[in-house]
Structures are given as C-alpha cells and as structure tokens.
Coordinates of C-alpha atoms in Angstrom, one line a residue:
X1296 CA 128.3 93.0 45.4
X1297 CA 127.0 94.3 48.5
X1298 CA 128.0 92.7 51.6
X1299 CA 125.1 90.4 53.6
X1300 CA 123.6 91.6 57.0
X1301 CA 125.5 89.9 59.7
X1302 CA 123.1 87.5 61.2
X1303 CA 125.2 85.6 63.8
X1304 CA 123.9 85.3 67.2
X1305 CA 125.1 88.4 68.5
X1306 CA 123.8 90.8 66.1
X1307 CA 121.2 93.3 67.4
X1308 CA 118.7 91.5 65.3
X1309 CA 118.8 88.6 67.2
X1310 CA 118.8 89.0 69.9
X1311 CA 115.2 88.1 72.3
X1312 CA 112.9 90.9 73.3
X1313 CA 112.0 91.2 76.9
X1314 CA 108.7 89.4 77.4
X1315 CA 106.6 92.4 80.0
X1316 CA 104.9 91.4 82.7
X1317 CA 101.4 89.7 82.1
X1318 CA 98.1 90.7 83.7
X1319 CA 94.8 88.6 83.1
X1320 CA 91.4 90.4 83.2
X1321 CA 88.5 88.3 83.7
X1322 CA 85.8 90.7 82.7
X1323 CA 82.7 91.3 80.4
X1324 CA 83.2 92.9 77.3
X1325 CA 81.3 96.1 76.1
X1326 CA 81.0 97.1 72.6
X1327 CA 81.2 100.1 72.9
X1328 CA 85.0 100.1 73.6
X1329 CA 84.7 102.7 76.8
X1330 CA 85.0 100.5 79.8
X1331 CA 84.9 95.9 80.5
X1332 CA 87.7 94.1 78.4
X1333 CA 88.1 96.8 76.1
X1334 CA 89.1 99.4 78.8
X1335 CA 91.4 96.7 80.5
X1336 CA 93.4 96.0 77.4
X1337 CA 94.0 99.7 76.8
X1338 CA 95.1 100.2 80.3
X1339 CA 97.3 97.9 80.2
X1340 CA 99.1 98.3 77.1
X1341 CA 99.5 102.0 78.0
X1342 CA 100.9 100.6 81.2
X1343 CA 103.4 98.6 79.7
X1344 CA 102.5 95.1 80.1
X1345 CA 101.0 92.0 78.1
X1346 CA 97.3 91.9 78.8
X1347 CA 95.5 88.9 78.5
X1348 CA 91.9 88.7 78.8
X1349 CA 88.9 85.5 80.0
X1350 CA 85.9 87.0 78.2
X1351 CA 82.9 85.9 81.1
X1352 CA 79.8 88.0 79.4
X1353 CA 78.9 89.7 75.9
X1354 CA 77.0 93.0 76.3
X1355 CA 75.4 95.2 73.5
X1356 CA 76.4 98.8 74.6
X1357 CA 77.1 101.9 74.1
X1358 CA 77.5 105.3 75.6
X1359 CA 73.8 105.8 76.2
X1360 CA 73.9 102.6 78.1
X1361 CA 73.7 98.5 78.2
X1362 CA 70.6 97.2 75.7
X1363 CA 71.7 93.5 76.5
X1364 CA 73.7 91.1 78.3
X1365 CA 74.7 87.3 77.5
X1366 CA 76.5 84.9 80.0
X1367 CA 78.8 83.0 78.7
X1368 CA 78.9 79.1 80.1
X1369 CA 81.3 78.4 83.0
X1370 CA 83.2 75.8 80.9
X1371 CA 83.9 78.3 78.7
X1372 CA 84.7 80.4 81.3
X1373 CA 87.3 77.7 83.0
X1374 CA 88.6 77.2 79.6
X1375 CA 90.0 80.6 78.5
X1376 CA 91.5 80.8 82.7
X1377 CA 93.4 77.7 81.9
X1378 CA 94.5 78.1 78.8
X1379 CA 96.4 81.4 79.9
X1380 CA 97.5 81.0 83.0
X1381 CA 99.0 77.2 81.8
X1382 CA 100.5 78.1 79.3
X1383 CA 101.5 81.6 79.3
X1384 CA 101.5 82.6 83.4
X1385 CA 100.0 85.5 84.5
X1386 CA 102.0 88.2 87.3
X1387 CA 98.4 89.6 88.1
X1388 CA 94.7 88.9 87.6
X1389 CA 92.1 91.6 87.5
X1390 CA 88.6 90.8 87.7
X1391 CA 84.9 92.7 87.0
X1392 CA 82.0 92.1 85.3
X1393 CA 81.1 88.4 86.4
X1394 CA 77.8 88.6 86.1
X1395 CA 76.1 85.5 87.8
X1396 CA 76.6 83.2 91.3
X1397 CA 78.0 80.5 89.2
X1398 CA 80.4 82.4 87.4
X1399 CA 81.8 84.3 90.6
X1400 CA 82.2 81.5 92.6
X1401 CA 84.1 79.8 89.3
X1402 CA 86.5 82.9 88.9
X1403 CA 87.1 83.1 92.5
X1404 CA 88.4 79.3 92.8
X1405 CA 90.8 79.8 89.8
X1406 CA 92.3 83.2 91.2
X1407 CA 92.3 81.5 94.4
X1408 CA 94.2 78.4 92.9
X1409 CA 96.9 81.2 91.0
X1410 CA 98.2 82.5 93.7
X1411 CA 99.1 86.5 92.5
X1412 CA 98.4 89.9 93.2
X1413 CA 94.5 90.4 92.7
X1414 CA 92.3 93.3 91.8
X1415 CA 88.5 92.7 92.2
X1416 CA 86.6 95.0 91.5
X1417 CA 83.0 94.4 92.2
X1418 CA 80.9 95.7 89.2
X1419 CA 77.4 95.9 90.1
X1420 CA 76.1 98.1 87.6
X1421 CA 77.5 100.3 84.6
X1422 CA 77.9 104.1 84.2
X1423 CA 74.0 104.3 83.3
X1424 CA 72.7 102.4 86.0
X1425 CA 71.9 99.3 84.4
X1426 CA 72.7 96.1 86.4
X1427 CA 75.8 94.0 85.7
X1428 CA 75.0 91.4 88.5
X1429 CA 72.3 89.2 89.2
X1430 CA 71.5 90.0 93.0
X1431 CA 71.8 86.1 93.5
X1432 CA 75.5 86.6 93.3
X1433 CA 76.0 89.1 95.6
X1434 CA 76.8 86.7 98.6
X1435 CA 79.1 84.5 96.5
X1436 CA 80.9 88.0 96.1
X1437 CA 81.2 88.4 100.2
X1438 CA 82.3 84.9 100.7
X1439 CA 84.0 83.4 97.9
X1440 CA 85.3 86.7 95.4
X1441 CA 86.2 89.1 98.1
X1442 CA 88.3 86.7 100.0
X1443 CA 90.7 86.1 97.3
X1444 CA 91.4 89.6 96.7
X1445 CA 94.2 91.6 96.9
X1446 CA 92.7 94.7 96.6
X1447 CA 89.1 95.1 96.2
X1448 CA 88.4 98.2 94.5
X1449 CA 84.0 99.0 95.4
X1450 CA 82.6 102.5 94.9
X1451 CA 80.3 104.1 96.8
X1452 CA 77.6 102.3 94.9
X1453 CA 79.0 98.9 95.6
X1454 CA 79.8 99.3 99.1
X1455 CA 76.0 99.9 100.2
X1456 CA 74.9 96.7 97.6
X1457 CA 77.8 94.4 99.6
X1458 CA 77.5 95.9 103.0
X1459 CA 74.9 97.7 103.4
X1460 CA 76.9 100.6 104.3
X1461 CA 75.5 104.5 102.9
X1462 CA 78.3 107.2 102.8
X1463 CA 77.2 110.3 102.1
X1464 CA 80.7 112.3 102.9
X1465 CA 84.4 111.3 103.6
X1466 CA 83.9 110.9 107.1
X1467 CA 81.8 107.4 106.2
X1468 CA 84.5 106.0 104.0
X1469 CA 86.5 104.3 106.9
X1470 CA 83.5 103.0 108.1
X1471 CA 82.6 101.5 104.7
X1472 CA 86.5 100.2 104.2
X1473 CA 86.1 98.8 107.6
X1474 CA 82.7 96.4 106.4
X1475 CA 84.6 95.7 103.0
X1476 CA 87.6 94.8 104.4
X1477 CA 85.4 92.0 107.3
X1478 CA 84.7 89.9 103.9
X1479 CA 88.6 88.9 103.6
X1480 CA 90.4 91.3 100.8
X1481 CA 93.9 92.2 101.9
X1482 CA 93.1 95.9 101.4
X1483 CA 90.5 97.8 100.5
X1484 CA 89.9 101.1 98.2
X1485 CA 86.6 102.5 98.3
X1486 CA 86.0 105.1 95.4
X1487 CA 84.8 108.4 96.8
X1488 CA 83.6 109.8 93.0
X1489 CA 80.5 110.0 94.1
X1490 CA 80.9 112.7 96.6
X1491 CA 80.9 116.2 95.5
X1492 CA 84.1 118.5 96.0
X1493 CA 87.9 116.4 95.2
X1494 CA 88.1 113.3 93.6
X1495 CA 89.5 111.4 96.8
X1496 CA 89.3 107.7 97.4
X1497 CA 90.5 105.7 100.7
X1498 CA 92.7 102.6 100.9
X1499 CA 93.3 100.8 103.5
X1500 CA 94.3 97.4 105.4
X1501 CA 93.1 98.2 108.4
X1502 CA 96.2 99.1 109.7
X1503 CA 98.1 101.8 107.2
X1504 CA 95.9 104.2 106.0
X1505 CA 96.2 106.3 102.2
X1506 CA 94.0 109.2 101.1
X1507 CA 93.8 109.8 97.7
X1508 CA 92.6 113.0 96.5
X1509 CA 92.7 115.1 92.9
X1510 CA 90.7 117.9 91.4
X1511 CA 87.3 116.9 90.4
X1512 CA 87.5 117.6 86.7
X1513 CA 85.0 119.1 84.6
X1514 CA 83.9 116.7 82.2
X1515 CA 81.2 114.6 81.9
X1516 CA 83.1 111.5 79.6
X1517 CA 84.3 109.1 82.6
X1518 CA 82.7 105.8 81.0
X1519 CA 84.9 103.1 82.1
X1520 CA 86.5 105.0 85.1
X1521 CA 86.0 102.1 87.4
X1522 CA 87.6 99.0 85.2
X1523 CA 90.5 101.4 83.7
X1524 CA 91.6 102.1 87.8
X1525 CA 91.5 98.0 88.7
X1526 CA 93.4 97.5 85.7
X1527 CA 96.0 99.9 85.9
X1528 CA 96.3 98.7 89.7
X1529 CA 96.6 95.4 88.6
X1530 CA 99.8 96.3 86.0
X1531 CA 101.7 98.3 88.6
X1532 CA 101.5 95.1 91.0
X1533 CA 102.5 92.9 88.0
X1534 CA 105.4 95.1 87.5
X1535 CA 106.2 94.6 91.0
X1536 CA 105.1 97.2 93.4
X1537 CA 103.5 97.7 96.5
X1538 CA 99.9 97.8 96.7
X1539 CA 99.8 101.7 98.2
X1540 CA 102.7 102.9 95.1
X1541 CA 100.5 100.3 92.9
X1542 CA 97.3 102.8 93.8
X1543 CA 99.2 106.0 93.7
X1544 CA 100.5 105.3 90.1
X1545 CA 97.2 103.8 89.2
X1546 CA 95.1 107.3 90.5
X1547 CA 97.5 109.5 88.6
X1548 CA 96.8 107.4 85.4
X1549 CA 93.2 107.6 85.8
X1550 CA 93.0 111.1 86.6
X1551 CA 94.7 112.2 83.2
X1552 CA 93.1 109.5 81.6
X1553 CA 89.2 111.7 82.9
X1554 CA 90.9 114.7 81.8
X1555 CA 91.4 113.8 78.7
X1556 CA 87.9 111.6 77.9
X1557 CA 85.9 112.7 75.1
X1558 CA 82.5 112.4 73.6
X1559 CA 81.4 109.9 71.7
X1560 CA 77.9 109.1 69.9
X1561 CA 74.8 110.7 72.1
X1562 CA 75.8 109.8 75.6
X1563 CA 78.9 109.3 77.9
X1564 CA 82.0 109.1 76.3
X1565 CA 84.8 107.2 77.1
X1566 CA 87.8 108.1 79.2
X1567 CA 91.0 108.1 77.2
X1568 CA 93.7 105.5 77.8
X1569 CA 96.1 106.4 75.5
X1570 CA 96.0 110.3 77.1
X1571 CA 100.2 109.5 77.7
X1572 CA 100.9 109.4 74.1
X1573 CA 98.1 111.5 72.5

C-alpha cells in the first residue's frame, strides 16, 4: 500500500501563498478588449499584482471606434468602491473613463477618503476621437479629481481641454505641466505622443524634473496606450516605488507593449499586454 502525502502543516502544500499587492481601477469598460478595464486588468496582471476593478460606464466598441456609451448610476458606482476597498484594501487606485460631473466628483471623494498612491488619468476622448466626457465635468475634473491625484497622467489632447494650454513641441510641455500641476496633483506627466520625432513624455512636481523619451515605433496598433501607462504606473507604486522609478518602469512597459500591438478587425488594434511572456 502506498504511503499518503504528508499533509501536516509544514508541508509545501500547505503552506499560504503570498497575497500581491492590489490596485483598483475605476474605469469604463470597452468591448473591444484594447484599452478601459480590459486594458487595466491586463496591465496589471502582467505587472504582477491583483487588479480589482469599479466598472463606472459600458461602451459598445471596437477598433474602428466607440458606437455607444451607458453611465452607470452613482450608487452603483459607490457600491463596487466599497465593497473592495472594505473588504479587500487596495495599495493603489487608478482611475479613467468617468464619464459625467456626478460620477467624477463621486470617484474623487472615495479616492480622497482611501488615502493611497493615485493615478488619474483624465480620459476625454478615445483613440478615434469620440468623447468619453461630458464637457459639464470638466471643472469637477480641475477641482475635485485632479486634487486627489498622485500622478495625473493628461496627454497633449487633455492638457488644452483642462487648461487651455496648446503644445505644439517639447519646449511647451513644462509650460503645460506647470497649468496641470496649479489644479493640485502631486506630479504631473504630460504625454508628448502626439508630437512627431521620439516618443518623450515629461514628469514633473514642480521641483524635480524627468524626461522620458523612446523611439517612436512604427506601428499604427496603440489602442489603449493611455489607460495601459496609468495602470502600469499605478502597480509599480502598489508594489512600493517611487513615483519617478514607478514612471520609468511603467514607460518601458508600454513601449514594448506598442511594439508589440497588432491588428485587429478593420481599425486600430490593440497594444499587447502580455508582450513579456509572448
């Protein structure tokens, strides 16, 4: 007779698995599967951490773009934040997609009320140019969202709808960091895609200063660029670094992650998060 698996407490087999570190996206979700919750999930399970996610709008999507959009209620909202974070506990919170006044000035009490590293990053519209916020909530972005923030994480786009501020070359980017960072965020990235030649973004506090630059790669998938950079942010500070060696980690993910995107259906493909392991 063969002899039983030992199964006292010290046996390999028993003994607990680390729990990672947990990071909470509040985000829409796109069906599509390129960039909102979907993207932030796949960040950060490449990254190495437990994501957990507070669903705050349904879109019908794809890569030639958004063909709807559907709020959900703030109470549901609330709910799905306070179920996590009471239970579980969260070591960072990302948000994007947030859609309406109402809902921003919601998510920016309950990340407020948390009390960990935060990524905002302000979504305003998607890949294709179709709005992701009602313009009403712009100001409850300035005054409540950005305030709360960690790291707010606007591109080019974004920083003109919040500021006002046009940047047409690198030499504007301080300048626009400078207007993003009078609105209260502890530090401020602005995403320089946009601009022709390197890849470089700019991150700031307004006292240390990082450039970020990599080669501008040539291919046209980058759908969810934007939400897979706040996320993977948002999993290096949950793991515990600084915000500059949380960026510099988070840029070298992204930039492999745009190498590697691929097509998918008739439009803009998707980066692709699992480019580590592929």
């Amino acid at each position: 007779m063969s002899t039983p698996p030992d199964m006292t407490p010290d046996s390999p087999s028993q003994v607990q698995p680390r729990t990672p570190p947990r990071v909470l996206t509040v985000a829409g979700s796109d069906s599509g599967g390129g960039a909102g919750i979907q993207a932030d999930l796949k960040t950060m399970l490449a990254l190495g951490v437990h994501g957990m996610s507070v669903l705050t709008a349904v879109t019908a999507q794809n890569s030639l773009g958004v063909q709807g959009v559907w709020e959900l209620p703030v109470e549901a909202v609330r709910a799905q934040y306070r179920s996590v974070v009471d239970d579980i506990g969260v070591q960072a919170v990302k948000t994007g997609m947030l859609a309406s006044a109402e809902l921003v000035s919601t998510v920016a009490e309950l990340v407020g009320a948390t009390g960990v590293p935060t990524v905002v990053d302000p979504v305003g519209v998607s890949k294709h140019g179709d709005s992701l916020l009602a313009a009403s909530a712009l100001e409850s972005v300035r005054t409540r969202l950005l305030p709360v923030a960690t790291v707010a994480t606007p591109n080019l786009d974004e920083v003109a709808q919040l500021t006002g501020v046009t940047v047409e070359s690198e030499d504007g980017m301080r300048r626009a960091a400078e207007a993003v960072l009078s609105y209260g965020p502890a530090w401020a990235l602005i995403k320089g895609g946009h601009l022709s030649g390197d890849a470089v973004d700019f991150l700031t506090d307004g006292s240390d200063e990082l450039w970020l630059r990599a080669p501008r790669l040539d291919n046209r998938h980058t759908h969810g660029t934007g939400c897979t950079l706040a996320s993977a942010i948002a999993s290096e500070l949950a793991k515990g670094r600084s915000v500059p060696d949380a960026v510099v980690a988070a840029k070298e993910y992204v930039t492999g992650a745009i190498g590697a995107g691929f097509p998918l259906g008739d439009g803009i493909g998707p980066v692709h998060h699992g480019w580590r392991s592929a």
